[in-house]
PDB file of C-alpha atoms in Angstrom:
ATOM      1  CA  MET A   1      45.359-166.597  19.677  1.00  0.00           C
ATOM      2  CA  TYR A   2      45.805-164.022  22.408  1.00  0.00           C
ATOM      3  CA  PRO A   3      46.551-165.150  25.998  1.00  0.00           C
ATOM      4  CA  PRO A   4      43.616-166.206  28.203  1.00  0.00           C
ATOM      5  CA  ILE A   5      41.723-163.404  29.910  1.00  0.00           C
ATOM      6  CA  GLU A   6      38.897-163.209  32.422  1.00  0.00           C
ATOM      7  CA  PRO A   7      35.761-161.042  32.297  1.00  0.00           C
ATOM      8  CA  TYR A   8      35.719-157.764  34.174  1.00  0.00           C
ATOM      9  CA  ALA A   9      31.895-157.829  34.326  1.00  0.00           C
ATOM     10  CA  HIS A  10      29.167-160.417  33.872  1.00  0.00           C
ATOM     11  CA  GLY A  11      25.528-160.977  34.674  1.00  0.00           C
ATOM     12  CA  LEU A  12      22.178-162.515  33.798  1.00  0.00           C
ATOM     13  CA  LEU A  13      19.878-160.306  31.738  1.00  0.00           C
ATOM     14  CA  ASP A  14      16.127-160.832  32.049  1.00  0.00           C
ATOM     15  CA  VAL A  15      14.928-160.928  28.435  1.00  0.00           C
ATOM     16  CA  GLY A  16      11.345-161.964  29.115  1.00  0.00           C
ATOM     17  CA  ASP A  17       9.440-165.231  28.612  1.00  0.00           C
ATOM     18  CA  GLY A  18      11.067-166.524  31.797  1.00  0.00           C
ATOM     19  CA  HIS A  19      14.545-166.438  30.219  1.00  0.00           C
ATOM     20  CA  ARG A  20      17.704-164.935  31.687  1.00  0.00           C
ATOM     21  CA  VAL A  21      20.621-164.653  29.290  1.00  0.00           C
ATOM     22  CA  TYR A  22      24.180-164.883  30.583  1.00  0.00           C
ATOM     23  CA  TRP A  23      26.579-162.180  29.362  1.00  0.00           C
ATOM     24  CA  GLU A  24      30.142-161.130  30.079  1.00  0.00           C
ATOM     25  CA  THR A  25      32.548-158.418  28.987  1.00  0.00           C
ATOM     26  CA  CYS A  26      36.327-158.577  28.880  1.00  0.00           C
ATOM     27  CA  GLY A  27      39.252-156.740  27.327  1.00  0.00           C
ATOM     28  CA  ASN A  28      39.357-152.941  27.252  1.00  0.00           C
ATOM     29  CA  PRO A  29      36.215-151.220  28.626  1.00  0.00           C
ATOM     30  CA  GLU A  30      37.001-148.271  26.319  1.00  0.00           C
ATOM     31  CA  GLY A  31      37.844-150.440  23.310  1.00  0.00           C
ATOM     32  CA  ARG A  32      35.893-151.141  20.144  1.00  0.00           C
ATOM     33  CA  PRO A  33      32.738-153.095  21.081  1.00  0.00           C
ATOM     34  CA  ALA A  34      32.536-156.595  19.600  1.00  0.00           C
ATOM     35  CA  LEU A  35      29.880-159.247  20.131  1.00  0.00           C
ATOM     36  CA  VAL A  36      30.605-162.965  19.929  1.00  0.00           C
ATOM     37  CA  VAL A  37      27.743-164.912  18.321  1.00  0.00           C
ATOM     38  CA  HIS A  38      28.337-168.581  19.090  1.00  0.00           C
ATOM     39  CA  GLY A  39      27.248-171.527  17.010  1.00  0.00           C
ATOM     40  CA  GLY A  40      25.218-174.632  17.563  1.00  0.00           C
ATOM     41  CA  PRO A  41      22.541-173.591  18.138  1.00  0.00           C
ATOM     42  CA  GLY A  42      23.254-174.489  21.748  1.00  0.00           C
ATOM     43  CA  SER A  43      27.054-174.549  21.896  1.00  0.00           C
ATOM     44  CA  GLY A  44      27.393-171.630  24.303  1.00  0.00           C
ATOM     45  CA  ALA A  45      30.154-169.021  24.306  1.00  0.00           C
ATOM     46  CA  THR A  46      33.300-170.699  25.616  1.00  0.00           C
ATOM     47  CA  ALA A  47      36.370-168.918  26.969  1.00  0.00           C
ATOM     48  CA  SER A  48      38.350-169.653  23.789  1.00  0.00           C
ATOM     49  CA  TRP A  49      36.277-167.031  21.944  1.00  0.00           C
ATOM     50  CA  ARG A  50      37.828-164.286  24.098  1.00  0.00           C
ATOM     51  CA  ARG A  51      41.260-165.152  22.771  1.00  0.00           C
ATOM     52  CA  LEU A  52      40.429-164.239  19.162  1.00  0.00           C
ATOM     53  CA  PHE A  53      40.469-160.535  20.074  1.00  0.00           C
ATOM     54  CA  ASP A  54      43.251-158.117  20.999  1.00  0.00           C
ATOM     55  CA  PRO A  55      42.226-157.345  24.599  1.00  0.00           C
ATOM     56  CA  ALA A  56      43.834-153.911  24.437  1.00  0.00           C
ATOM     57  CA  ALA A  57      41.775-152.938  21.391  1.00  0.00           C
ATOM     58  CA  TYR A  58      38.369-154.529  21.962  1.00  0.00           C
ATOM     59  CA  ARG A  59      35.561-154.450  24.474  1.00  0.00           C
ATOM     60  CA  ILE A  60      34.601-158.092  23.993  1.00  0.00           C
ATOM     61  CA  VAL A  61      31.031-159.136  24.755  1.00  0.00           C
ATOM     62  CA  LEU A  62      30.044-162.794  24.984  1.00  0.00           C
ATOM     63  CA  PHE A  63      26.586-164.185  25.650  1.00  0.00           C
ATOM     64  CA  ASP A  64      24.975-167.599  25.851  1.00  0.00           C
ATOM     65  CA  GLN A  65      21.891-167.809  23.668  1.00  0.00           C
ATOM     66  CA  ARG A  66      18.599-168.876  25.215  1.00  0.00           C
ATOM     67  CA  GLY A  67      18.542-172.353  26.674  1.00  0.00           C
ATOM     68  CA  CYS A  68      22.281-173.098  26.695  1.00  0.00           C
ATOM     69  CA  GLY A  69      25.527-172.417  28.500  1.00  0.00           C
ATOM     70  CA  ARG A  70      24.948-170.388  31.656  1.00  0.00           C
ATOM     71  CA  SER A  71      21.605-168.972  30.528  1.00  0.00           C
ATOM     72  CA  THR A  72      18.438-170.121  32.256  1.00  0.00           C
ATOM     73  CA  PRO A  73      16.257-172.123  31.995  1.00  0.00           C
ATOM     74  CA  HIS A  74      18.435-174.781  30.401  1.00  0.00           C
ATOM     75  CA  ALA A  75      17.199-176.767  27.415  1.00  0.00           C
ATOM     76  CA  ALA A  76      18.700-179.963  28.831  1.00  0.00           C
ATOM     77  CA  ASP A  77      15.572-180.137  30.972  1.00  0.00           C
ATOM     78  CA  PRO A  78      12.921-181.738  28.727  1.00  0.00           C
ATOM     79  CA  ALA A  79      10.257-179.764  30.590  1.00  0.00           C
ATOM     80  CA  VAL A  80      11.663-176.469  29.283  1.00  0.00           C
ATOM     81  CA  ASP A  81       9.365-175.090  26.593  1.00  0.00           C
ATOM     82  CA  LEU A  82      11.198-174.154  23.370  1.00  0.00           C
ATOM     83  CA  SER A  83       8.324-172.187  21.827  1.00  0.00           C
ATOM     84  CA  THR A  84       9.946-168.916  22.942  1.00  0.00           C
ATOM     85  CA  ASN A  85      13.340-169.953  21.622  1.00  0.00           C
ATOM     86  CA  THR A  86      13.402-168.772  17.988  1.00  0.00           C
ATOM     87  CA  THR A  87      15.607-166.586  15.836  1.00  0.00           C
ATOM     88  CA  ALA A  88      13.302-163.610  16.429  1.00  0.00           C
ATOM     89  CA  HIS A  89      13.696-164.070  20.169  1.00  0.00           C
ATOM     90  CA  LEU A  90      17.498-164.319  19.916  1.00  0.00           C
ATOM     91  CA  LEU A  91      17.700-161.166  17.784  1.00  0.00           C
ATOM     92  CA  ALA A  92      15.586-159.300  20.326  1.00  0.00           C
ATOM     93  CA  ASP A  93      17.878-160.584  23.103  1.00  0.00           C
ATOM     94  CA  MET A  94      20.913-159.199  21.283  1.00  0.00           C
ATOM     95  CA  GLU A  95      19.273-155.789  21.042  1.00  0.00           C
ATOM     96  CA  ARG A  96      18.330-155.859  24.729  1.00  0.00           C
ATOM     97  CA  LEU A  97      21.908-156.740  25.619  1.00  0.00           C
ATOM     98  CA  ARG A  98      23.293-153.935  23.473  1.00  0.00           C
ATOM     99  CA  ALA A  99      21.008-151.414  25.158  1.00  0.00           C
ATOM    100  CA  HIS A 100      21.756-152.855  28.607  1.00  0.00           C
ATOM    101  CA  LEU A 101      25.498-152.385  28.066  1.00  0.00           C
ATOM    102  CA  GLY A 102      25.065-148.908  26.580  1.00  0.00           C
ATOM    103  CA  ILE A 103      26.678-149.850  23.268  1.00  0.00           C
ATOM    104  CA  ARG A 104      25.732-147.799  20.215  1.00  0.00           C
ATOM    105  CA  GLY A 105      27.098-150.229  17.641  1.00  0.00           C
ATOM    106  CA  TRP A 106      29.385-153.231  17.521  1.00  0.00           C
ATOM    107  CA  LEU A 107      31.387-155.595  15.378  1.00  0.00           C
ATOM    108  CA  LEU A 108      29.850-159.065  15.191  1.00  0.00           C
ATOM    109  CA  CYS A 109      32.002-162.192  15.148  1.00  0.00           C
ATOM    110  CA  GLY A 110      30.132-165.431  14.524  1.00  0.00           C
ATOM    111  CA  ALA A 111      30.702-168.986  13.364  1.00  0.00           C
ATOM    112  CA  SER A 112      28.458-171.650  11.859  1.00  0.00           C
ATOM    113  CA  TRP A 113      24.925-171.050  13.227  1.00  0.00           C
ATOM    114  CA  GLY A 114      26.373-167.886  14.785  1.00  0.00           C
ATOM    115  CA  SER A 115      27.204-166.594  11.304  1.00  0.00           C
ATOM    116  CA  SER A 116      23.527-167.003  10.317  1.00  0.00           C
ATOM    117  CA  LEU A 117      22.347-165.231  13.454  1.00  0.00           C
ATOM    118  CA  ALA A 118      24.877-162.434  12.920  1.00  0.00           C
ATOM    119  CA  LEU A 119      23.742-162.006   9.305  1.00  0.00           C
ATOM    120  CA  ALA A 120      20.097-161.898  10.377  1.00  0.00           C
ATOM    121  CA  TYR A 121      20.898-159.253  12.998  1.00  0.00           C
ATOM    122  CA  ALA A 122      22.908-157.158  10.541  1.00  0.00           C
ATOM    123  CA  GLN A 123      20.159-157.298   7.914  1.00  0.00           C
ATOM    124  CA  ARG A 124      17.602-156.097  10.474  1.00  0.00           C
ATOM    125  CA  HIS A 125      19.801-153.591  12.307  1.00  0.00           C
ATOM    126  CA  PRO A 126      22.490-152.422   9.854  1.00  0.00           C
ATOM    127  CA  GLU A 127      22.889-149.134  11.732  1.00  0.00           C
ATOM    128  CA  ARG A 128      24.057-151.114  14.794  1.00  0.00           C
ATOM    129  CA  VAL A 129      26.782-153.125  13.014  1.00  0.00           C
ATOM    130  CA  SER A 130      30.233-151.649  12.372  1.00  0.00           C
ATOM    131  CA  ALA A 131      31.718-154.785  10.749  1.00  0.00           C
ATOM    132  CA  LEU A 132      31.272-158.554  10.469  1.00  0.00           C
ATOM    133  CA  VAL A 133      33.881-161.283  10.839  1.00  0.00           C
ATOM    134  CA  LEU A 134      32.249-164.627  10.089  1.00  0.00           C
ATOM    135  CA  PHE A 135      33.717-168.083   9.695  1.00  0.00           C
ATOM    136  CA  SER A 136      32.360-171.488   8.762  1.00  0.00           C
ATOM    137  CA  VAL A 137      29.513-169.534   7.210  1.00  0.00           C
ATOM    138  CA  VAL A 138      26.053-171.041   6.791  1.00  0.00           C
ATOM    139  CA  ALA A 139      22.659-169.579   5.865  1.00  0.00           C
ATOM    140  CA  ASN A 140      20.269-172.283   7.168  1.00  0.00           C
ATOM    141  CA  THR A 141      18.583-172.925   3.839  1.00  0.00           C
ATOM    142  CA  ARG A 142      16.607-176.088   3.175  1.00  0.00           C
ATOM    143  CA  ARG A 143      19.341-177.198   0.788  1.00  0.00           C
ATOM    144  CA  GLU A 144      21.998-176.860   3.522  1.00  0.00           C
ATOM    145  CA  ILE A 145      19.998-178.718   6.168  1.00  0.00           C
ATOM    146  CA  ASP A 146      19.233-181.535   3.727  1.00  0.00           C
ATOM    147  CA  TRP A 147      22.932-181.609   2.878  1.00  0.00           C
ATOM    148  CA  VAL A 148      23.999-181.971   6.537  1.00  0.00           C
ATOM    149  CA  THR A 149      21.362-184.516   7.493  1.00  0.00           C
ATOM    150  CA  ARG A 150      21.096-186.568   4.296  1.00  0.00           C
ATOM    151  CA  ASP A 151      23.247-185.759   1.261  1.00  0.00           C
ATOM    152  CA  MET A 152      26.520-185.845   3.190  1.00  0.00           C
ATOM    153  CA  GLY A 153      25.933-189.561   3.468  1.00  0.00           C
ATOM    154  CA  ARG A 154      27.576-189.782   0.049  1.00  0.00           C
ATOM    155  CA  ILE A 155      30.866-188.793   1.725  1.00  0.00           C
ATOM    156  CA  PHE A 156      30.413-190.802   4.939  1.00  0.00           C
ATOM    157  CA  PRO A 157      28.080-193.635   3.878  1.00  0.00           C
ATOM    158  CA  ALA A 158      28.593-196.043   6.792  1.00  0.00           C
ATOM    159  CA  GLU A 159      28.412-193.310   9.418  1.00  0.00           C
ATOM    160  CA  TRP A 160      25.317-191.790   7.828  1.00  0.00           C
ATOM    161  CA  ALA A 161      23.616-195.187   7.709  1.00  0.00           C
ATOM    162  CA  ARG A 162      24.090-195.423  11.495  1.00  0.00           C
ATOM    163  CA  PHE A 163      22.773-191.873  11.924  1.00  0.00           C
ATOM    164  CA  ARG A 164      19.689-192.633   9.814  1.00  0.00           C
ATOM    165  CA  ALA A 165      19.122-195.921  11.650  1.00  0.00           C
ATOM    166  CA  GLY A 166      18.777-193.961  14.886  1.00  0.00           C
ATOM    167  CA  VAL A 167      15.236-192.919  13.998  1.00  0.00           C
ATOM    168  CA  PRO A 168      12.164-195.158  13.603  1.00  0.00           C
ATOM    169  CA  ALA A 169      12.037-196.994  10.276  1.00  0.00           C
ATOM    170  CA  GLU A 170       8.904-195.199   9.075  1.00  0.00           C
ATOM    171  CA  GLN A 171      10.622-191.794   9.526  1.00  0.00           C
ATOM    172  CA  ARG A 172      13.946-192.549   7.830  1.00  0.00           C
ATOM    173  CA  ASP A 173      12.930-191.200   4.436  1.00  0.00           C
ATOM    174  CA  GLY A 174      11.580-187.936   5.844  1.00  0.00           C
ATOM    175  CA  ASP A 175      13.165-184.919   7.543  1.00  0.00           C
ATOM    176  CA  LEU A 176      15.768-186.459   9.842  1.00  0.00           C
ATOM    177  CA  SER A 177      16.168-183.314  11.953  1.00  0.00           C
ATOM    178  CA  THR A 178      12.434-183.421  12.704  1.00  0.00           C
ATOM    179  CA  ALA A 179      12.641-187.119  13.517  1.00  0.00           C
ATOM    180  CA  TYR A 180      15.504-186.518  15.938  1.00  0.00           C
ATOM    181  CA  ALA A 181      13.646-183.551  17.443  1.00  0.00           C
ATOM    182  CA  ARG A 182      10.818-185.935  18.343  1.00  0.00           C
ATOM    183  CA  LEU A 183      13.256-188.413  19.899  1.00  0.00           C
ATOM    184  CA  VAL A 184      15.059-185.876  22.097  1.00  0.00           C
ATOM    185  CA  ASN A 185      11.680-184.764  23.418  1.00  0.00           C
ATOM    186  CA  HIS A 186      10.506-188.328  24.092  1.00  0.00           C
ATOM    187  CA  PRO A 187       9.147-189.061  27.603  1.00  0.00           C
ATOM    188  CA  ASP A 188      11.638-191.934  28.074  1.00  0.00           C
ATOM    189  CA  PRO A 189      15.047-190.532  29.215  1.00  0.00           C
ATOM    190  CA  GLN A 190      16.897-193.489  27.661  1.00  0.00           C
ATOM    191  CA  VAL A 191      15.358-192.730  24.267  1.00  0.00           C
ATOM    192  CA  ARG A 192      16.301-189.079  24.628  1.00  0.00           C
ATOM    193  CA  ASP A 193      19.910-189.837  25.536  1.00  0.00           C
ATOM    194  CA  ARG A 194      20.347-192.456  22.788  1.00  0.00           C
ATOM    195  CA  ALA A 195      19.125-189.947  20.212  1.00  0.00           C
ATOM    196  CA  ALA A 196      21.411-187.224  21.589  1.00  0.00           C
ATOM    197  CA  ARG A 197      24.398-189.580  21.398  1.00  0.00           C
ATOM    198  CA  ASP A 198      23.554-190.632  17.841  1.00  0.00           C
ATOM    199  CA  TRP A 199      23.226-187.023  16.694  1.00  0.00           C
ATOM    200  CA  CYS A 200      26.497-186.003  18.369  1.00  0.00           C
ATOM    201  CA  ASP A 201      28.310-188.966  16.805  1.00  0.00           C
ATOM    202  CA  TRP A 202      27.197-187.691  13.373  1.00  0.00           C
ATOM    203  CA  GLU A 203      28.267-184.135  14.284  1.00  0.00           C
ATOM    204  CA  ASP A 204      31.754-185.413  15.106  1.00  0.00           C
ATOM    205  CA  VAL A 205      31.943-187.298  11.797  1.00  0.00           C
ATOM    206  CA  HIS A 206      31.085-184.445   9.484  1.00  0.00           C
ATOM    207  CA  VAL A 207      33.514-181.966  11.061  1.00  0.00           C
ATOM    208  CA  SER A 208      36.357-184.485  10.980  1.00  0.00           C
ATOM    209  CA  LEU A 209      38.128-183.531   7.763  1.00  0.00           C
ATOM    210  CA  ALA A 210      40.088-180.565   9.138  1.00  0.00           C
ATOM    211  CA  GLY A 211      43.700-181.015  10.151  1.00  0.00           C
ATOM    212  CA  GLY A 212      44.159-181.547  13.883  1.00  0.00           C
ATOM    213  CA  TYR A 213      40.599-182.817  14.315  1.00  0.00           C
ATOM    214  CA  ALA A 214      39.614-184.406  17.645  1.00  0.00           C
ATOM    215  CA  PRO A 215      36.142-185.459  18.826  1.00  0.00           C
ATOM    216  CA  ASP A 216      34.339-182.720  20.737  1.00  0.00           C
ATOM    217  CA  PRO A 217      34.858-183.514  24.445  1.00  0.00           C
ATOM    218  CA  ARG A 218      31.688-181.616  25.367  1.00  0.00           C
ATOM    219  CA  PHE A 219      29.585-184.369  23.811  1.00  0.00           C
ATOM    220  CA  ALA A 220      30.627-186.640  26.704  1.00  0.00           C
ATOM    221  CA  ASP A 221      28.649-184.388  29.068  1.00  0.00           C
ATOM    222  CA  PRO A 222      25.020-185.616  29.147  1.00  0.00           C
ATOM    223  CA  VAL A 223      23.716-182.163  30.108  1.00  0.00           C
ATOM    224  CA  PHE A 224      25.562-180.428  27.284  1.00  0.00           C
ATOM    225  CA  ARG A 225      24.565-182.933  24.607  1.00  0.00           C
ATOM    226  CA  ALA A 226      20.921-182.982  25.716  1.00  0.00           C
ATOM    227  CA  ALA A 227      20.598-179.204  25.417  1.00  0.00           C
ATOM    228  CA  PHE A 228      22.708-179.028  22.259  1.00  0.00           C
ATOM    229  CA  VAL A 229      20.706-181.636  20.353  1.00  0.00           C
ATOM    230  CA  ARG A 230      17.331-180.326  21.536  1.00  0.00           C
ATOM    231  CA  LEU A 231      18.258-176.861  20.283  1.00  0.00           C
ATOM    232  CA  VAL A 232      19.967-177.929  17.040  1.00  0.00           C
ATOM    233  CA  THR A 233      17.058-180.125  15.980  1.00  0.00           C
ATOM    234  CA  HIS A 234      14.547-177.482  17.094  1.00  0.00           C
ATOM    235  CA  TYR A 235      16.185-174.913  14.805  1.00  0.00           C
ATOM    236  CA  PHE A 236      17.047-177.278  11.947  1.00  0.00           C
ATOM    237  CA  SER A 237      13.516-178.659  11.745  1.00  0.00           C
ATOM    238  CA  ASN A 238      12.234-175.076  11.466  1.00  0.00           C
ATOM    239  CA  LEU A 239      14.874-173.843   8.946  1.00  0.00           C
ATOM    240  CA  GLY A 240      16.310-171.588  11.619  1.00  0.00           C
ATOM    241  CA  PHE A 241      12.922-169.858  11.871  1.00  0.00           C
ATOM    242  CA  LEU A 242      13.771-167.906   8.722  1.00  0.00           C
ATOM    243  CA  PRO A 243      12.131-167.893   5.275  1.00  0.00           C
ATOM    244  CA  ASP A 244      14.134-170.235   3.076  1.00  0.00           C
ATOM    245  CA  GLY A 245      17.000-168.306   1.461  1.00  0.00           C
ATOM    246  CA  GLU A 246      16.266-165.021   3.228  1.00  0.00           C
ATOM    247  CA  LEU A 247      19.843-164.434   4.379  1.00  0.00           C
ATOM    248  CA  LEU A 248      21.203-164.966   0.871  1.00  0.00           C
ATOM    249  CA  ARG A 249      18.589-162.678  -0.683  1.00  0.00           C
ATOM    250  CA  GLY A 250      19.369-160.013   1.918  1.00  0.00           C
ATOM    251  CA  ALA A 251      23.116-159.871   1.275  1.00  0.00           C
ATOM    252  CA  ALA A 252      22.834-156.657  -0.757  1.00  0.00           C
ATOM    253  CA  GLN A 253      21.301-154.946   2.290  1.00  0.00           C
ATOM    254  CA  LEU A 254      24.719-155.176   3.958  1.00  0.00           C
ATOM    255  CA  ALA A 255      26.264-152.644   1.563  1.00  0.00           C
ATOM    256  CA  GLY A 256      28.320-150.209   3.595  1.00  0.00           C
ATOM    257  CA  ILE A 257      29.210-152.764   6.272  1.00  0.00           C
ATOM    258  CA  ALA A 258      32.708-154.199   5.948  1.00  0.00           C
ATOM    259  CA  GLY A 259      32.960-157.949   6.261  1.00  0.00           C
ATOM    260  CA  VAL A 260      35.469-160.769   6.177  1.00  0.00           C
ATOM    261  CA  LEU A 261      34.179-164.309   5.615  1.00  0.00           C
ATOM    262  CA  VAL A 262      36.621-167.115   6.407  1.00  0.00           C
ATOM    263  CA  GLN A 263      35.846-170.551   5.019  1.00  0.00           C
ATOM    264  CA  GLY A 264      37.751-173.817   5.120  1.00  0.00           C
ATOM    265  CA  ARG A 265      38.177-175.592   1.812  1.00  0.00           C
ATOM    266  CA  LEU A 266      37.469-178.895   3.610  1.00  0.00           C
ATOM    267  CA  ASP A 267      34.361-177.623   5.357  1.00  0.00           C
ATOM    268  CA  VAL A 268      31.836-180.217   4.265  1.00  0.00           C
ATOM    269  CA  SER A 269      29.387-179.144   6.988  1.00  0.00           C
ATOM    270  CA  GLY A 270      29.150-175.690   5.458  1.00  0.00           C
ATOM    271  CA  PRO A 271      30.576-175.821   1.927  1.00  0.00           C
ATOM    272  CA  PRO A 272      32.201-172.602   0.643  1.00  0.00           C
ATOM    273  CA  ASP A 273      29.519-171.846  -1.961  1.00  0.00           C
ATOM    274  CA  ILE A 274      27.312-170.133   0.651  1.00  0.00           C
ATOM    275  CA  ALA A 275      30.023-167.671   1.688  1.00  0.00           C
ATOM    276  CA  TRP A 276      30.879-167.130  -1.974  1.00  0.00           C
ATOM    277  CA  ARG A 277      27.253-166.324  -2.831  1.00  0.00           C
ATOM    278  CA  LEU A 278      27.044-163.835   0.034  1.00  0.00           C
ATOM    279  CA  THR A 279      30.183-161.950  -1.006  1.00  0.00           C
ATOM    280  CA  ARG A 280      29.047-161.889  -4.635  1.00  0.00           C
ATOM    281  CA  ASP A 281      26.082-159.692  -3.613  1.00  0.00           C
ATOM    282  CA  TRP A 282      27.666-157.924  -0.620  1.00  0.00           C
ATOM    283  CA  PRO A 283      30.048-155.358  -2.081  1.00  0.00           C
ATOM    284  CA  ASP A 284      31.989-154.573   1.097  1.00  0.00           C
ATOM    285  CA  ALA A 285      32.821-158.163   2.055  1.00  0.00           C
ATOM    286  CA  ARG A 286      35.711-160.364   1.055  1.00  0.00           C
ATOM    287  CA  LEU A 287      35.978-164.125   1.159  1.00  0.00           C
ATOM    288  CA  VAL A 288      39.114-165.874   2.413  1.00  0.00           C
ATOM    289  CA  ILE A 289      39.357-169.586   1.606  1.00  0.00           C
ATOM    290  CA  VAL A 290      41.679-171.481   3.950  1.00  0.00           C
ATOM    291  CA  GLU A 291      43.147-174.544   2.275  1.00  0.00           C
ATOM    292  CA  GLY A 292      43.138-177.397   4.789  1.00  0.00           C
ATOM    293  CA  GLY A 293      40.560-175.722   6.996  1.00  0.00           C
ATOM    294  CA  GLY A 294      37.374-177.448   8.041  1.00  0.00           C
ATOM    295  CA  HIS A 295      34.205-176.497   9.881  1.00  0.00           C
ATOM    296  CA  GLY A 296      35.292-174.190  12.677  1.00  0.00           C
ATOM    297  CA  GLY A 297      38.943-175.171  12.639  1.00  0.00           C
ATOM    298  CA  GLY A 298      41.918-176.671  10.914  1.00  0.00           C
ATOM    299  CA  HIS A 299      45.152-175.345   9.542  1.00  0.00           C
ATOM    300  CA  GLY A 300      45.114-171.556   9.387  1.00  0.00           C
ATOM    301  CA  MET A 301      41.451-170.925  10.289  1.00  0.00           C
ATOM    302  CA  THR A 302      42.057-169.373  13.705  1.00  0.00           C
ATOM    303  CA  GLU A 303      45.014-167.336  12.487  1.00  0.00           C
ATOM    304  CA  THR A 304      42.953-165.929   9.620  1.00  0.00           C
ATOM    305  CA  VAL A 305      40.075-164.935  11.908  1.00  0.00           C
ATOM    306  CA  VAL A 306      42.477-163.277  14.375  1.00  0.00           C
ATOM    307  CA  ALA A 307      44.154-161.407  11.515  1.00  0.00           C
ATOM    308  CA  ALA A 308      40.764-160.091  10.301  1.00  0.00           C
ATOM    309  CA  LEU A 309      39.862-158.908  13.797  1.00  0.00           C
ATOM    310  CA  ASP A 310      43.284-157.279  14.157  1.00  0.00           C
ATOM    311  CA  GLU A 311      42.724-155.515  10.849  1.00  0.00           C
ATOM    312  CA  PHE A 312      39.442-153.993  12.077  1.00  0.00           C
ATOM    313  CA  ALA A 313      41.057-153.051  15.407  1.00  0.00           C
ATOM    314  CA  ARG A 314      43.563-150.911  13.500  1.00  0.00           C
ATOM    315  CA  ARG A 315      40.901-149.037  11.520  1.00  0.00           C
TER     316      ARG A 315
END
């Protein structure tokens, strides 16, 4: 990764519905524009994202999606209404930010949920996207969400049994993301926090196969985990507010946009078949499988993403 850098500009953009989205720019003001699309939903854009880019080559834009990070209002507050926090709203926010910064088009770099959001943006606004660098790629299909919340119990049976036991008995055979969404919106704060802890424990389990894994320290922060789990379960229980399979069906629409998809072989959260299916129908994309890599990290993942971004910087 490149050395740490600080933003040269930042602000809060009023995007409507009472929301103000935090943004920042760093690197070279005259460089190639690139937008970071963070995962979660609800993880926020941390400073480590800046270090994936050559600061002499890129004008790096980071933003915190609605309800998380430094954006307001914050989803950790159970009184915050999530009805205006959907994929359509986030895509509109990205377009408002682009116009606000006077950027004609940009490279998108996204991971996990951020890869889905980046794909959705590119399929709707292909004229605004110069390239895509995506890693730990997911498409938010019903099959994927069932895999993460239920089928992965075949790999981690004891841990999944604890995760499933966190919801009321009568809801354990239904949609677990919906059941947890109810719990993290419960009027009792102890119920909300117990559910957030249980969900975050399961998150830590299913990203644990990559080399160098360590539990996510952010989950120890009650504010972070409350917002994170409210937003993740809100999006999961609504299939990312996208028609099931839309991003896979739309892959051919990305013809003419260069892409690099980086996937860890040990990524059980987002198995490599999704990235493979996308590149099969997207003629200008290539898939790089990183042996030993997991969901968002592991041996060689970061280096491969940096190399892809360096490659586009040279074009």
